[in-house]
């Protein structure tokens, strides 16, 4: 597949979008890739200041509509999804907070006509090229797979765009008569605003953009939405965004960014990073999720993230008290989740061990044992392997080695009672965090499940602490050992229980380590999947392992890799890992393609805060989409 990409070209406050750069086709016909590229380009629009957008093409066609090759060859479900995303794109253009101009230097047919109509202004070449909707004559083309009426909702959306932009009589001409207009005729009919010589199409379009760029503002976007309040929800039907609700419009008047309705937001898989990708594609860098009494605002702008998590974050963007009280429900004063000095002390205590070169080196043989066990169990499966399941079990055991000094035994048993307990407790914990009345609405069975799950974790980690204090010889080096020693060193007559961390805080930290296995598991599973797809990557990684771990020459290393010989080494020097440059790049690329997490814990605005062109009211919860950035 051809991958579309385009960048906005700046001409003062006017940003120009060249369709030719993205389509890779003379006719600039719409494909799923072109729709995605246009969405990505719109993400580059500035969040504040004077601005305008000009869509243009230098070829003989501005845009000739949907790619017939795609419509005739793709599965119907993909075609339906494409049509939904196309009209979602038009809806987004129609309500942009900046003036938009279509510079039509050639044919603008069918979907190309709709794209031009989605813009606020249209400038067309006067002597050549046509604009119009030929759908009325499509029945004469027997080779077309999808005739009007065969794709649910598509015709209603098409007509909605025409009605929103054209007078009723003109809609009749365009739609029922299939009239095709040249530039001069299009101006006379009211379809475009100007018809000029070919050499002036782009310059006149830029001049229009210059004229109206100072009007760009959230108010412009709001007014457009109000003017098109019956059209935009229809265009979004079937698309992720859903209709624009009255509640959302009220929130936007108060300064919030656009976002899906509350009903749509509640139905989304908000722990799945792809959901956030789709929402950003629909709404841009900043959007809101109207959940609870106060909307959640999500941003992926690096500039916003720096201001939210930066030096003054503790005062301007503290963690919401509701979030802290919810966290305390799990294990009392969970120090790792608190702001302030306690949190800083806890981070420094953990970092002293986690980022120690010597401690990492000491862990290698213990971690290697888990990996050997993982590979052994994978290889014993005769036919197919559930990679995600085994990757998660391996991550549980790796987490156990790092945090407890021993494996949980998840690979050998095929289950992890501790992880299952944490997942159930986390599920109930999140439900409570989203429901202020949970104490009166939660069932006794759910409360009992939470207590039982919490009990499994407390018992497991309390036993682990006892084994470390008893200096169990079967335990390896671990974070837990470091925490117990840190606690003992901080005991005084004034503080007999010690601090940083106390036992409750130690358990809370261990919960955090176990909670991270989902991310590790996804990385392991993704790495295996990527290796399975790309045998050349397997070959190169194996050659690199032979080169640095078996200490062969480059020629010998590649010969062994091509012969599919494994690396035989029991004496792994930690410093050798730093030489595995290709393997590190491979893992980085897996993380880039399939990020294991989408965000950090939400923060609350202690005062009104500007996020780009939006003035977020005090008390709003803000979440940073780190990986989306």
PDB file of C-alpha atoms in Angstrom, residues 66 70-71 77-89 151-155 157 235:
ATOM      1  CA  UNK A  66     -13.603   8.135  -4.314  1.00  0.00           C
ATOM      2  CA  UNK A  70     -10.816   0.751  -3.972  1.00  0.00           C
ATOM      3  CA  UNK A  71     -14.629   0.735  -4.132  1.00  0.00           C
ATOM      4  CA  UNK A  77     -17.073  -3.709   5.434  1.00  0.00           C
ATOM      5  CA  UNK A  78     -13.890  -1.784   4.546  1.00  0.00           C
ATOM      6  CA  UNK A  79     -15.781   0.336   2.019  1.00  0.00           C
ATOM      7  CA  UNK A  80     -18.440   1.195   4.622  1.00  0.00           C
ATOM      8  CA  UNK A  81     -15.746   2.115   7.152  1.00  0.00           C
ATOM      9  CA  UNK A  82     -14.027   4.262   4.509  1.00  0.00           C
ATOM     10  CA  UNK A  83     -17.259   6.124   3.676  1.00  0.00           C
ATOM     11  CA  UNK A  84     -17.849   6.809   7.379  1.00  0.00           C
ATOM     12  CA  UNK A  85     -14.318   8.145   7.828  1.00  0.00           C
ATOM     13  CA  UNK A  86     -14.649  10.284   4.662  1.00  0.00           C
ATOM     14  CA  UNK A  87     -17.759  12.041   5.962  1.00  0.00           C
ATOM     15  CA  UNK A  88     -16.127  12.355   9.392  1.00  0.00           C
ATOM     16  CA  UNK A  89     -13.295  14.202   7.626  1.00  0.00           C
ATOM     17  CA  UNK A 151     -24.199   1.828   1.236  1.00  0.00           C
ATOM     18  CA  UNK A 152     -26.130   2.614   4.404  1.00  0.00           C
ATOM     19  CA  UNK A 153     -26.338   6.319   5.223  1.00  0.00           C
ATOM     20  CA  UNK A 154     -23.988   7.461   2.432  1.00  0.00           C
ATOM     21  CA  UNK A 155     -26.659   9.173   0.304  1.00  0.00           C
ATOM     22  CA  UNK A 157     -24.804  12.343   4.276  1.00  0.00           C
ATOM     23  CA  UNK A 235     -22.089  13.117   9.126  1.00  0.00           C
TER      24      UNK A 235
END
